[in-house]
Each structure stands twice: as C-alpha cells, then as structure tokens.
C-alpha cells in the first residue's frame, strides 16, 4: 500500500487541478493520497469525485500557516470538519492576510523596477483562494524576469529580498487544539526543514503533543537522511506518528514527484483512528 499524505492543487499553489492531482496520484500507483492545500479546503469536493472515479482513497486535509516563537510553521490537518466555525474563522483571517499581502508585494517589486501588476498575479492565482508568493513567482516567470519559482524566491521573494512582505498567520499553539476540536488530526509539516529545528526542538514538540499534536512529517524532501533519522527517534520517544509525503506542487516544485516519500500503512492507520469523522 502506497500512501502520500501531503500534496497541493490549484486550490492553493499547486499547478494541477484537484481532480487532475488525484488522477495523477492513481496513475503514479498510490493507494491513498491526502490533498493538503494551504489554508483552504475548497479543492476537497472535486478531489473526492475524482477519487471515486479512479478508485483511490482521498484523505481531505489542509496545511495551515501558523507561527511559533515568531517563526512560520506549517501545520497539516487531516479530516477536520471544514464547517467548524472556529476553523473557518481562522482560515478566513489567514486568507485575508494573503489577499492583503499581494498588492504590497506588487508595490515592492514595482519599487524595485519590475513592471508587474496585480492583474499579472491574479492571472496566475486564478482558481486559488490562497494567493501567495508562488503565484507572484509564476507571474515573474511569465514576464521573463526569472527562469523559475526557485530563482524568484532566491532573488526576490524570500525574507530579506526586495519583494518579500510578511502576512498574518495563526498561533501554532492555538491551531493544534483547534484542529482536534474540529475532529481533525494535526501533524507538523517538515518540522526541521528550512531552519525549523531552532524553534521546534524536542521540548517544544513534547508540549505540542500535550496540546493534541498527533504526528510529525519525517520523510520530506527538506529533511536530509540524518535529520530523518533523528526525527524518527524523537517521534518514538514522544509517541508521535511518523508520516512521509511528497509535498507535491505539480510543476511548481522540482524533486517533489507524487510518492517520492510515503507513509507506513501502520502509521497511517494510527492517524485515521484519531480522526473523529
Ligand atoms: P506563501 O505561503 O505565499 O508565503 O509562500 C510560501 C510557499 O511558497 C510555500 O508553501 C512553498 O510552496 C513555496 N515555496 C517556498 N520556497 C520555494 C522555492 N524556493 N521554490 C518553489 N516554491 C517555493
Ligand atoms: Fe506551497
Ligand atoms: Fe509546507
Ligand atoms: Zn506543503
């Protein structure tokens, strides 16, 4: 059984529609795929219809933008009630922050001499409710300013670069129990990727587990082998579920093909047994 628990569609910053993503997952030989768009559940229905058609299990999920000790942390949530009012309120606030940030980034890039407009970004974010830096990157690619998303982030969109602007995110310590209250299962995405190790140390993970954290994503492309090995020990010590996934973004991220990392079936069963829905 092949299980991939973290993917993105065009409902956020992936390039495949939710239906295409699920069909590609089946074609890639996956038996279970989770759709985890950034801050959005709007792709679930289309993905579920495709999953029914091709006979694959869809786990509806999302990846919530949170902060912990002033650092961004991505929190995966599986199977929450998408209509739970505190969850929709938190997502609305995060999405508003995304929407407000786009004009600020466009203005910053224009200040930097790049003739980009909000319409250029809107053309890329199209069907997504979660407008983000990847869509700005795609606009810059289309304009010929940079070659790909990676170059756009490295030169213009990462913190410290001229086009970067921050946005509002929820507190991690609020979102973990909120997801549990919504009947969902919280798992921290790529906890030690991109500097996350500095805030998400073992003590922090232990206290988050006490708030309801169910697991950590260990097998992820942002984690080199030694990090995966250490995180596996931490998960065993704290009795956290270990997941593995591609974090697929369609054409938006290289080396993140569907199924490039997978989740052990026993760990998957543990996660599903914690979901209330
Ligand atoms: P945002 O949520 O708008 O702040 O943008 C962050 C998203 O950009 C992440 O979720 C990644 O999907 C994507 N991202 C970050 N760095 C890169 C990169 N170097 N290349 C491609 N995508 C990236
Ligand atoms: Fe993303
Ligand atoms: Fe992420
Ligand atoms: Zn992701």
Short mmCIF file of C-alpha atoms and ligand atoms in Angstrom, two decimals:
data_model
loop_
_atom_site.label_atom_id
_atom_site.label_comp_id
_atom_site.label_asym_id
_atom_site.label_seq_id
_atom_site.Cartn_x
_atom_site.Cartn_y
_atom_site.Cartn_z
CA UNK A 1 0.00 0.00 0.00
CA UNK A 2 1.47 3.38 -1.07
CA UNK A 3 0.35 6.43 0.89
CA UNK A 4 1.24 10.08 0.19
CA UNK A 5 -0.12 12.46 2.84
CA UNK A 6 0.81 15.97 1.63
CA UNK A 7 0.01 17.44 -1.81
CA UNK A 8 -1.12 20.76 -3.28
CA UNK A 9 -3.52 21.59 -6.09
CA UNK A 10 -4.51 24.77 -7.88
CA UNK A 11 -6.83 25.44 -4.93
CA UNK A 12 -3.61 26.86 -3.41
CA UNK A 13 -0.16 26.93 -5.03
CA UNK A 14 -0.02 23.60 -6.89
CA UNK A 15 -0.37 23.61 -10.67
CA UNK A 16 -2.76 20.63 -11.10
CA UNK A 17 -6.49 20.96 -10.58
CA UNK A 18 -7.69 18.88 -7.61
CA UNK A 19 -9.19 16.31 -9.99
CA UNK A 20 -6.06 16.04 -12.11
CA UNK A 21 -3.94 15.70 -8.99
CA UNK A 22 -5.96 12.72 -7.78
CA UNK A 23 -5.90 11.09 -11.23
CA UNK A 24 -2.13 11.57 -11.36
CA UNK A 25 -1.83 10.05 -7.89
CA UNK A 26 -3.67 6.95 -9.07
CA UNK A 27 -1.52 6.79 -12.22
CA UNK A 28 1.59 7.05 -10.02
CA UNK A 29 0.48 3.89 -8.22
CA UNK A 30 -0.67 5.49 -4.97
CA UNK A 31 -3.48 3.85 -3.00
CA UNK A 32 -4.05 6.81 -0.65
CA UNK A 33 -3.45 10.50 -1.27
CA UNK A 34 -4.13 13.46 1.00
CA UNK A 35 -5.00 16.82 -0.53
CA UNK A 36 -3.50 19.46 1.78
CA UNK A 37 -3.80 22.86 0.16
CA UNK A 38 -2.50 25.90 2.02
CA UNK A 39 -5.23 27.34 4.27
CA UNK A 40 -8.02 26.02 2.02
CA UNK A 41 -10.48 23.14 1.80
CA UNK A 42 -12.04 24.34 -1.46
CA UNK A 43 -10.46 21.54 -3.52
CA UNK A 44 -11.95 18.69 -1.49
CA UNK A 45 -15.19 18.09 -3.41
CA UNK A 46 -13.58 17.95 -6.85
CA UNK A 47 -10.80 15.72 -5.50
CA UNK A 48 -13.31 13.35 -3.89
CA UNK A 49 -15.26 12.97 -7.15
CA UNK A 50 -12.05 12.08 -8.98
CA UNK A 51 -11.04 9.66 -6.21
CA UNK A 52 -14.40 7.88 -6.51
CA UNK A 53 -13.90 7.62 -10.28
CA UNK A 54 -10.40 6.18 -10.21
CA UNK A 55 -10.81 4.09 -7.05
CA UNK A 56 -8.22 5.66 -4.77
CA UNK A 57 -8.64 6.78 -1.15
CA UNK A 58 -8.65 10.55 -0.67
CA UNK A 59 -7.81 11.97 2.75
CA UNK A 60 -9.17 15.53 2.87
CA UNK A 61 -6.73 17.80 4.63
CA UNK A 62 -5.09 21.20 4.63
CA UNK A 63 -1.78 22.87 5.54
CA UNK A 64 -2.33 25.80 7.85
CA UNK A 65 0.03 28.80 8.02
CA UNK A 66 0.96 29.22 11.69
CA UNK A 67 3.63 30.94 13.77
CA UNK A 68 5.55 29.57 16.73
CA UNK A 69 8.00 31.84 18.55
CA UNK A 70 7.91 34.24 15.58
CA UNK A 71 8.79 31.56 13.04
CA UNK A 72 6.49 30.22 10.35
CA UNK A 73 5.39 26.62 10.91
CA UNK A 74 3.17 24.67 8.53
CA UNK A 75 0.56 22.56 10.31
CA UNK A 76 -1.12 19.73 8.41
CA UNK A 77 -4.65 18.85 9.49
CA UNK A 78 -6.41 15.70 8.32
CA UNK A 79 -10.18 15.24 8.22
CA UNK A 80 -11.32 18.25 10.24
CA UNK A 81 -14.93 19.37 9.91
CA UNK A 82 -14.46 22.10 7.27
CA UNK A 83 -17.54 23.95 8.57
CA UNK A 84 -16.40 24.10 12.23
CA UNK A 85 -16.85 27.86 12.87
CA UNK A 86 -13.57 28.50 14.73
CA UNK A 87 -11.70 26.78 11.89
CA UNK A 88 -13.45 28.75 9.13
CA UNK A 89 -12.86 31.96 11.12
CA UNK A 90 -9.13 31.24 11.42
CA UNK A 91 -8.83 30.33 7.72
CA UNK A 92 -10.77 33.44 6.69
CA UNK A 93 -8.35 35.59 8.63
CA UNK A 94 -5.31 33.85 7.12
CA UNK A 95 -6.73 34.13 3.60
CA UNK A 96 -7.48 37.82 4.16
CA UNK A 97 -3.82 38.26 5.12
CA UNK A 98 -2.81 36.57 1.88
CA UNK A 99 -5.13 38.78 -0.17
CA UNK A 100 -3.86 41.95 1.51
CA UNK A 101 -0.23 40.98 1.02
CA UNK A 102 -0.36 40.63 -2.77
CA UNK A 103 -0.71 44.37 -3.53
CA UNK A 104 2.06 45.09 -1.02
CA UNK A 105 4.40 42.65 -2.78
CA UNK A 106 3.47 44.03 -6.20
CA UNK A 107 4.19 47.56 -4.98
CA UNK A 108 7.53 46.47 -3.52
CA UNK A 109 8.54 44.80 -6.78
CA UNK A 110 7.48 47.86 -8.79
CA UNK A 111 9.58 49.99 -6.44
CA UNK A 112 12.42 47.63 -7.34
CA UNK A 113 11.92 48.44 -11.03
CA UNK A 114 9.88 45.41 -12.11
CA UNK A 115 6.79 46.30 -14.13
CA UNK A 116 4.44 43.75 -12.52
CA UNK A 117 0.75 44.41 -11.78
CA UNK A 118 -1.86 42.83 -9.52
CA UNK A 119 -3.59 41.53 -12.66
CA UNK A 120 -0.43 39.64 -13.62
CA UNK A 121 -0.57 37.84 -10.26
CA UNK A 122 -4.33 37.25 -10.44
CA UNK A 123 -3.85 35.55 -13.80
CA UNK A 124 -1.60 33.00 -12.07
CA UNK A 125 -3.57 32.54 -8.86
CA UNK A 126 -6.77 32.07 -10.92
CA UNK A 127 -8.82 29.41 -9.17
CA UNK A 128 -6.95 29.65 -5.87
CA UNK A 129 -8.39 31.25 -2.75
CA UNK A 130 -4.90 31.20 -1.22
CA UNK A 131 -2.95 33.74 -3.25
CA UNK A 132 0.72 33.51 -2.39
CA UNK A 133 4.30 34.13 -3.29
CA UNK A 134 4.35 31.16 -5.73
CA UNK A 135 1.77 32.99 -7.86
CA UNK A 136 3.87 36.15 -7.82
CA UNK A 137 6.80 33.93 -8.80
CA UNK A 138 4.80 32.45 -11.69
CA UNK A 139 3.96 35.97 -12.92
CA UNK A 140 7.65 36.88 -12.81
CA UNK A 141 8.48 33.72 -14.79
CA UNK A 142 5.87 34.51 -17.40
CA UNK A 143 7.30 38.05 -17.71
CA UNK A 144 10.77 36.61 -18.25
CA UNK A 145 12.18 38.30 -15.14
CA UNK A 146 13.30 34.94 -13.69
CA UNK A 147 13.59 31.41 -15.06
CA UNK A 148 11.56 29.52 -12.43
CA UNK A 149 9.92 29.70 -8.99
CA UNK A 150 13.19 28.84 -7.26
CA UNK A 151 15.02 31.78 -8.80
CA UNK A 152 12.08 34.07 -7.99
CA UNK A 153 12.22 33.08 -4.30
CA UNK A 154 16.01 33.22 -4.09
CA UNK A 155 16.34 36.64 -5.67
CA UNK A 156 13.10 38.43 -4.92
CA UNK A 157 10.59 36.72 -2.64
CA UNK A 158 12.39 35.14 0.31
CA UNK A 159 12.68 37.08 3.60
CA UNK A 160 15.33 39.76 3.20
CA UNK A 161 14.78 40.02 -0.57
CA UNK A 162 13.16 43.14 -2.07
CA UNK A 163 9.75 41.65 -2.90
CA UNK A 164 9.14 39.93 0.45
CA UNK A 165 6.26 41.02 2.67
CA UNK A 166 5.04 39.18 5.74
CA UNK A 167 1.43 38.23 6.38
CA UNK A 168 -0.76 37.23 9.30
CA UNK A 169 -0.68 33.62 10.50
CA UNK A 170 -2.38 31.79 13.37
CA UNK A 171 -0.57 30.75 16.56
CA UNK A 172 0.55 27.11 16.31
CA UNK A 173 -0.42 26.51 19.94
CA UNK A 174 -3.96 27.67 19.15
CA UNK A 175 -4.33 25.74 15.91
CA UNK A 176 -3.29 22.33 17.26
CA UNK A 177 -6.15 22.11 19.79
CA UNK A 178 -8.50 23.87 17.36
CA UNK A 179 -7.93 21.14 14.75
CA UNK A 180 -8.57 18.48 17.38
CA UNK A 181 -11.79 20.24 18.40
CA UNK A 182 -12.76 20.22 14.70
CA UNK A 183 -12.47 16.42 14.75
CA UNK A 184 -9.22 16.54 12.78
CA UNK A 185 -5.71 15.20 13.26
CA UNK A 186 -2.80 17.68 13.48
CA UNK A 187 0.64 16.81 12.10
CA UNK A 188 3.54 19.26 11.76
CA UNK A 189 4.79 19.50 8.16
CA UNK A 190 8.56 19.36 7.52
CA UNK A 191 9.31 20.36 11.15
CA UNK A 192 13.07 20.61 10.69
CA UNK A 193 13.11 21.94 7.14
CA UNK A 194 14.37 25.47 6.45
CA UNK A 195 15.57 26.32 9.97
CA UNK A 196 12.56 24.90 11.83
CA UNK A 197 14.86 22.92 14.11
CA UNK A 198 15.71 26.09 16.03
CA UNK A 199 12.18 26.53 17.42
CA UNK A 200 10.70 23.03 17.15
CA UNK A 201 13.11 21.30 19.50
CA UNK A 202 12.22 18.16 21.45
CA UNK A 203 10.78 20.11 24.40
CA UNK A 204 8.58 22.17 22.09
CA UNK A 205 7.33 19.05 20.30
CA UNK A 206 6.56 17.44 23.68
CA UNK A 207 4.47 20.42 24.77
CA UNK A 208 2.66 20.48 21.41
CA UNK A 209 1.91 16.78 21.80
CA UNK A 210 0.31 17.61 25.15
CA UNK A 211 -1.91 20.09 23.26
CA UNK A 212 -3.04 17.34 20.87
CA UNK A 213 -0.35 17.11 18.21
CA UNK A 214 -0.65 13.63 16.69
CA UNK A 215 2.42 13.36 14.50
CA UNK A 216 5.32 14.84 12.59
CA UNK A 217 6.22 14.63 8.92
CA UNK A 218 9.62 12.95 8.88
CA UNK A 219 10.16 11.74 5.31
CA UNK A 220 10.10 15.02 3.38
CA UNK A 221 12.47 16.40 0.74
CA UNK A 222 13.52 19.26 3.05
CA UNK A 223 14.97 16.69 5.52
CA UNK A 224 18.35 15.09 4.75
CA UNK A 225 18.88 11.49 5.93
CA UNK A 226 20.46 12.38 9.30
CA UNK A 227 17.57 14.72 10.13
CA UNK A 228 15.04 11.98 9.26
CA UNK A 229 16.89 9.52 11.49
CA UNK A 230 16.92 11.91 14.45
CA UNK A 231 13.26 12.90 13.96
CA UNK A 232 12.30 9.21 13.89
CA UNK A 233 13.93 8.81 17.33
CA UNK A 234 12.15 11.90 18.62
CA UNK A 235 8.81 10.61 17.36
CA UNK A 236 9.40 7.26 19.06
CA UNK A 237 10.34 8.96 22.34
CA UNK A 238 7.25 11.22 22.25
CA UNK A 239 4.91 8.56 20.82
CA UNK A 240 4.14 10.73 17.78
CA UNK A 241 3.00 9.28 14.46
CA UNK A 242 5.62 9.44 11.68
CA UNK A 243 4.48 10.44 8.20
CA UNK A 244 6.15 10.69 4.81
CA UNK A 245 4.97 12.58 1.75
CA UNK A 246 5.88 14.31 -1.46
CA UNK A 247 4.57 17.85 -0.77
CA UNK A 248 3.80 17.72 -4.50
CA UNK A 249 3.09 21.10 -6.16
CA UNK A 250 2.68 19.91 -9.76
CA UNK A 251 5.17 21.80 -11.90
CA UNK A 252 5.68 24.31 -9.07
CA UNK A 253 8.41 22.40 -7.23
CA UNK A 254 11.09 20.12 -8.61
CA UNK A 255 12.04 16.84 -6.86
CA UNK A 256 8.60 16.59 -5.25
CA UNK A 257 7.00 13.98 -7.52
CA UNK A 258 3.96 12.16 -6.15
CA UNK A 259 5.04 9.24 -3.97
CA UNK A 260 8.68 10.37 -3.71
CA UNK A 261 8.22 9.77 0.04
CA UNK A 262 5.41 7.70 1.52
CA UNK A 263 3.79 6.92 4.87
CA UNK A 264 3.95 3.49 6.51
CA UNK A 265 0.49 1.84 6.50
CA UNK A 266 0.62 1.20 10.25
CA UNK A 267 1.33 4.88 10.93
CA UNK A 268 -1.49 5.85 8.56
CA UNK A 269 -3.92 3.60 10.44
CA UNK A 270 -2.91 5.28 13.70
CA UNK A 271 -3.66 8.70 12.23
CA UNK A 272 -7.01 7.66 10.82
CA UNK A 273 -8.07 6.11 14.12
CA UNK A 274 -7.63 9.56 15.71
CA UNK A 275 -9.95 11.31 13.27
CA UNK A 276 -13.49 11.76 14.54
CA UNK A 277 -15.09 11.89 11.11
P1 LIG B 1 3.46 31.94 0.90
O1 LIG B 1 2.58 30.91 1.52
O2 LIG B 1 2.74 32.80 -0.06
O3 LIG B 1 4.25 32.72 1.89
O4 LIG B 1 4.53 31.13 0.02
C1 LIG B 1 5.19 30.02 0.58
C2 LIG B 1 5.09 28.84 -0.37
O5 LIG B 1 5.98 29.04 -1.42
C3 LIG B 1 5.50 27.53 0.25
O6 LIG B 1 4.40 26.84 0.74
C4 LIG B 1 6.09 26.75 -0.90
O7 LIG B 1 5.08 26.01 -1.54
C5 LIG B 1 6.53 27.81 -1.87
N1 LIG B 1 7.99 27.97 -1.94
C6 LIG B 1 8.82 28.43 -0.98
N2 LIG B 1 10.10 28.46 -1.42
C7 LIG B 1 10.06 28.00 -2.69
C8 LIG B 1 11.05 27.78 -3.69
N3 LIG B 1 12.35 28.07 -3.48
N4 LIG B 1 10.64 27.27 -4.89
C9 LIG B 1 9.35 26.99 -5.11
N5 LIG B 1 8.37 27.19 -4.20
C10 LIG B 1 8.72 27.68 -3.02
FE1 LIG B 2 3.23 25.59 -1.21
FE1 LIG B 3 4.76 23.46 3.77
ZN1 LIG B 4 3.04 21.82 1.54
#
